[in-house]
Amino acid sequence: MMGRLLQWLLAFIAGGVAVFVLLTLANGKLPVPLPTSTPSATPFVITDDAWASVSNPALPVSVVAPGSTVTLAQPAQVEIALGSGKLALINVVVDAPTLAPDDDQAILRKAVPQLDGMEAFYFQVHVTKVAGDALAGADLSNVFDAVTDQRHIIQKLTLVDWRKCDRTALPAEIDTENVTATLCFAAAAPASGLTPAGVQFSQSGGPYDAAAGTAIVWLP
C-alpha cells in the first residue's frame, strides 16, 4: 500500500446529536503532516456517565465555584470524574481559540468536504494535576468545547494523526508533581457565522454541567 494511511475523524455536535464522518487518505496525495509519535500512555475516553459512579460528590474548597466565568489565561481548579468512581483535582489554564493558518484550512477542506464554507479553529488547554487518581491517558476531548461570547457551543472537530493539533489525551508524566501538559483541540464554525471566543468545561451529571447551567467558561 503506497504511503502511510492517515485517518481524519470529524465529529459534528449539534442539538445533542453526534454525526461522525470517517475518511482515510493515502499520505502523499495531500501535503499532510507526518503522523504523531506513539503516545506514552494508553488513551481512555471519559464517558458521559463518569460522575454517576462517584460516591462522594462533595467538591474541595479550593475549586472554582460551579457556573463561574474565568478570564482566559487565568488558572482555575476543577474536579474531574474519570469513571469507575475515580476523581482528580486539576489546575486548568485556557488560551483563546485561534483561527487555523490558511495552509491548514486548505488541507482540511480538501480532505474533509464537509468543511467547505467553514473555518477551523484551534484552542489549547494547559493541565496540571493537583491531587487525586491517576490521569495518564485521560482523553479530555469530551469535557472541553469552544464557545461563543454568548456561550453557544461551537461544533467539535476531532482530527486523528494531525500533528499540528490532535493531542487530546494526557501523557504519562501528568501524574508527576508540577508537570503541565498542553492539549490542543479543534472546532469548526461557518465562515460567516459563529466565532469561538472562549472555552467551556462541562461534565454531564457533575457539579460543572452545561445542561444545569453550571459549566465553567473561560472568556476574554
CSV table of C-alpha atoms in Angstrom, one decimal:
chain,number,residue,atom,x,y,z
A,1,MET,CA,0.0,0.0,0.0
A,2,MET,CA,1.5,3.3,-1.1
A,3,GLY,CA,2.1,5.8,1.7
A,4,ARG,CA,1.1,5.7,5.3
A,5,LEU,CA,-2.7,5.9,5.9
A,6,LEU,CA,-4.0,9.0,7.6
A,7,GLN,CA,-7.4,9.0,9.3
A,8,TRP,CA,-9.5,12.0,9.8
A,9,LEU,CA,-12.4,11.9,12.2
A,10,LEU,CA,-14.8,14.7,12.0
A,11,ALA,CA,-17.4,14.9,14.8
A,12,PHE,CA,-20.2,17.4,14.5
A,13,ILE,CA,-22.1,18.1,17.7
A,14,ALA,CA,-25.4,19.8,17.0
A,15,GLY,CA,-28.6,19.6,19.0
A,16,GLY,CA,-27.2,16.8,21.2
A,17,VAL,CA,-26.8,14.5,18.2
A,18,ALA,CA,-23.3,13.4,17.1
A,19,VAL,CA,-22.7,12.7,13.5
A,20,PHE,CA,-19.3,11.0,12.7
A,21,VAL,CA,-17.6,11.2,9.3
A,22,LEU,CA,-14.5,9.0,8.8
A,23,LEU,CA,-12.1,9.5,5.9
A,24,THR,CA,-9.0,7.5,5.1
A,25,LEU,CA,-6.4,9.1,2.8
A,26,ALA,CA,-3.1,8.0,1.4
A,27,ASN,CA,-0.3,10.2,2.7
A,28,GLY,CA,1.2,11.6,-0.5
A,29,LYS,CA,-2.0,12.6,-2.3
A,30,LEU,CA,-2.3,15.6,0.1
A,31,PRO,CA,0.6,17.6,1.7
A,32,VAL,CA,-0.4,16.4,5.2
A,33,PRO,CA,1.8,16.4,8.2
A,34,LEU,CA,3.5,13.2,9.3
A,35,PRO,CA,1.7,11.1,11.9
A,36,THR,CA,2.3,11.7,15.6
A,37,SER,CA,4.6,9.6,17.6
A,38,THR,CA,3.3,6.7,19.7
A,39,PRO,CA,1.6,8.1,22.9
A,40,SER,CA,3.3,7.4,26.2
A,41,ALA,CA,0.1,6.4,27.9
A,42,THR,CA,-2.8,4.4,26.6
A,43,PRO,CA,-5.7,6.8,26.0
A,44,PHE,CA,-9.1,6.3,27.5
A,45,VAL,CA,-12.2,8.3,26.9
A,46,ILE,CA,-14.0,9.9,29.8
A,47,THR,CA,-17.6,8.8,29.3
A,48,ASP,CA,-20.7,10.9,29.9
A,49,ASP,CA,-21.7,8.8,33.0
A,50,ALA,CA,-18.3,9.3,34.8
A,51,TRP,CA,-20.0,11.2,37.7
A,52,ALA,CA,-22.6,8.5,38.2
A,53,SER,CA,-20.0,6.2,39.8
A,54,VAL,CA,-18.8,8.9,42.3
A,55,SER,CA,-19.8,8.0,45.8
A,56,ASN,CA,-18.8,11.3,47.4
A,57,PRO,CA,-19.5,14.2,45.0
A,58,ALA,CA,-18.6,17.0,47.5
A,59,LEU,CA,-16.2,19.4,45.9
A,60,PRO,CA,-12.9,20.5,47.6
A,61,VAL,CA,-13.0,24.1,48.8
A,62,SER,CA,-10.1,25.0,46.5
A,63,VAL,CA,-12.1,24.6,43.3
A,64,VAL,CA,-13.7,27.3,41.3
A,65,ALA,CA,-17.4,27.6,42.0
A,66,PRO,CA,-19.8,25.9,39.5
A,67,GLY,CA,-21.1,28.2,36.9
A,68,SER,CA,-18.2,30.6,37.2
A,69,THR,CA,-16.7,32.7,34.3
A,70,VAL,CA,-13.0,32.8,34.3
A,71,THR,CA,-10.8,35.2,32.3
A,72,LEU,CA,-8.8,33.5,29.5
A,73,ALA,CA,-5.2,32.6,30.5
A,74,GLN,CA,-6.2,32.7,34.2
A,75,PRO,CA,-5.9,29.4,36.2
A,76,ALA,CA,-8.9,27.6,37.7
A,77,GLN,CA,-9.0,24.4,39.7
A,78,VAL,CA,-11.7,22.0,38.8
A,79,GLU,CA,-12.6,18.4,39.9
A,80,ILE,CA,-12.9,15.9,37.1
A,81,ALA,CA,-14.6,12.5,37.2
A,82,LEU,CA,-12.6,9.8,35.3
A,83,GLY,CA,-15.0,6.9,35.6
A,84,SER,CA,-15.1,3.9,37.9
A,85,GLY,CA,-15.5,6.2,40.9
A,86,LYS,CA,-12.2,7.9,40.3
A,87,LEU,CA,-11.7,11.7,40.7
A,88,ALA,CA,-8.8,14.1,40.2
A,89,LEU,CA,-8.3,17.8,41.0
A,90,ILE,CA,-6.6,19.7,38.2
A,91,ASN,CA,-5.5,23.2,37.6
A,92,VAL,CA,-6.5,24.5,34.1
A,93,VAL,CA,-5.4,27.4,32.1
A,94,VAL,CA,-7.1,28.0,28.7
A,95,ASP,CA,-5.8,30.0,25.7
A,96,ALA,CA,-8.2,31.9,23.4
A,97,PRO,CA,-9.3,30.0,20.3
A,98,THR,CA,-7.4,31.0,17.2
A,99,LEU,CA,-8.2,30.6,13.5
A,100,ALA,CA,-6.1,27.8,12.0
A,101,PRO,CA,-3.5,29.0,9.5
A,102,ASP,CA,-4.6,29.4,5.8
A,103,ASP,CA,-2.4,26.4,4.8
A,104,ASP,CA,-4.1,24.2,7.4
A,105,GLN,CA,-7.6,25.4,6.3
A,106,ALA,CA,-6.9,24.5,2.7
A,107,ILE,CA,-5.6,21.0,3.6
A,108,LEU,CA,-8.5,20.3,5.9
A,109,ARG,CA,-11.2,21.5,3.4
A,110,LYS,CA,-9.6,19.3,0.7
A,111,ALA,CA,-9.5,16.3,3.0
A,112,VAL,CA,-13.0,16.8,4.5
A,113,PRO,CA,-15.6,18.1,2.1
A,114,GLN,CA,-18.0,18.9,4.9
A,115,LEU,CA,-15.6,21.7,5.9
A,116,ASP,CA,-16.4,23.7,2.7
A,117,GLY,CA,-17.7,27.1,3.8
A,118,MET,CA,-16.4,26.6,7.3
A,119,GLU,CA,-13.4,27.6,9.2
A,120,ALA,CA,-11.3,25.5,11.6
A,121,PHE,CA,-10.1,26.9,15.0
A,122,TYR,CA,-7.6,25.6,17.4
A,123,PHE,CA,-7.6,26.1,21.2
A,124,GLN,CA,-5.0,25.0,23.8
A,125,VAL,CA,-5.7,23.8,27.3
A,126,HIS,CA,-2.9,23.5,29.9
A,127,VAL,CA,-3.5,21.0,32.6
A,128,THR,CA,-1.6,20.4,35.9
A,129,LYS,CA,-2.5,17.7,38.3
A,130,VAL,CA,-3.1,18.9,41.9
A,131,ALA,CA,-4.4,15.7,43.6
A,132,GLY,CA,-6.4,12.6,43.1
A,133,ASP,CA,-6.4,9.5,41.0
A,134,ALA,CA,-4.1,8.8,38.0
A,135,LEU,CA,-4.7,11.0,35.0
A,136,ALA,CA,-2.3,9.4,32.5
A,137,GLY,CA,-4.1,8.6,29.2
A,138,ALA,CA,-7.3,10.5,30.1
A,139,ASP,CA,-8.7,11.9,26.8
A,140,LEU,CA,-10.3,15.3,27.7
A,141,SER,CA,-12.0,15.9,24.3
A,142,ASN,CA,-15.4,15.2,25.8
A,143,VAL,CA,-15.2,17.8,28.6
A,144,PHE,CA,-13.8,20.9,26.7
A,145,ASP,CA,-15.6,22.8,24.0
A,146,ALA,CA,-15.1,26.1,22.2
A,147,VAL,CA,-17.9,28.6,22.8
A,148,THR,CA,-19.0,31.9,21.5
A,149,ASP,CA,-19.1,35.0,23.7
A,150,GLN,CA,-22.8,34.1,24.3
A,151,ARG,CA,-21.7,30.6,25.4
A,152,HIS,CA,-23.1,28.8,22.4
A,153,ILE,CA,-21.1,25.6,21.7
A,154,ILE,CA,-19.1,25.5,18.5
A,155,GLN,CA,-19.1,22.3,16.6
A,156,LYS,CA,-16.3,19.9,17.7
A,157,LEU,CA,-13.7,18.9,15.2
A,158,THR,CA,-11.6,15.9,16.1
A,159,LEU,CA,-8.5,15.2,14.0
A,160,VAL,CA,-6.6,12.0,14.1
A,161,ASP,CA,-2.9,12.0,13.2
A,162,TRP,CA,-3.0,15.7,12.5
A,163,ARG,CA,0.3,16.6,14.2
A,164,LYS,CA,-0.5,20.3,14.4
A,165,CYS,CA,-3.5,19.8,16.7
A,166,ASP,CA,-4.5,16.4,17.9
A,167,ARG,CA,-3.2,15.9,21.4
A,168,THR,CA,-6.3,15.5,23.5
A,169,ALA,CA,-5.1,12.8,25.9
A,170,LEU,CA,-2.9,13.4,28.9
A,171,PRO,CA,0.6,11.9,28.8
A,172,ALA,CA,2.1,9.6,31.4
A,173,GLU,CA,4.1,12.3,33.0
A,174,ILE,CA,1.0,14.3,34.0
A,175,ASP,CA,0.9,12.3,37.3
A,176,THR,CA,4.3,13.7,38.2
A,177,GLU,CA,4.3,16.7,40.6
A,178,ASN,CA,4.4,20.1,38.9
A,179,VAL,CA,4.2,18.8,35.4
A,180,THR,CA,1.9,20.7,33.0
A,181,ALA,CA,0.6,19.1,29.8
A,182,THR,CA,-0.6,21.2,26.9
A,183,LEU,CA,-3.5,19.7,24.9
A,184,CYS,CA,-4.9,21.0,21.6
A,185,PHE,CA,-8.5,20.8,20.5
A,186,ALA,CA,-10.2,21.9,17.3
A,187,ALA,CA,-13.6,23.3,16.4
A,188,ALA,CA,-15.3,24.2,13.1
A,189,ALA,CA,-17.7,27.1,12.5
A,190,PRO,CA,-19.4,28.6,9.4
A,191,ALA,CA,-17.1,31.2,7.8
A,192,SER,CA,-19.8,33.9,8.1
A,193,GLY,CA,-21.4,32.6,11.3
A,194,LEU,CA,-20.5,31.8,14.9
A,195,THR,CA,-17.0,32.8,16.1
A,196,PRO,CA,-15.3,31.0,19.0
A,197,ALA,CA,-14.4,33.4,21.8
A,198,GLY,CA,-13.8,31.1,24.8
A,199,VAL,CA,-13.8,27.6,26.1
A,200,GLN,CA,-16.2,25.6,28.3
A,201,PHE,CA,-15.6,22.8,30.8
A,202,SER,CA,-18.6,20.5,31.4
A,203,GLN,CA,-19.3,17.0,32.6
A,204,SER,CA,-22.8,15.6,32.5
A,205,GLY,CA,-24.3,14.9,35.9
A,206,GLY,CA,-21.4,16.6,37.7
A,207,PRO,CA,-21.1,19.9,39.5
A,208,TYR,CA,-19.9,21.5,36.3
A,209,ASP,CA,-22.8,20.6,33.9
A,210,ALA,CA,-23.8,22.8,31.0
A,211,ALA,CA,-27.3,21.3,31.0
A,212,ALA,CA,-27.7,22.6,34.5
A,213,GLY,CA,-26.2,26.0,33.8
A,214,THR,CA,-23.1,25.2,36.0
A,215,ALA,CA,-20.4,24.7,33.4
A,216,ILE,CA,-17.1,26.7,33.8
A,217,VAL,CA,-16.5,29.1,31.0
A,218,TRP,CA,-13.3,30.9,30.1
A,219,LEU,CA,-13.9,34.1,28.2
A,220,PRO,CA,-12.0,37.3,27.4
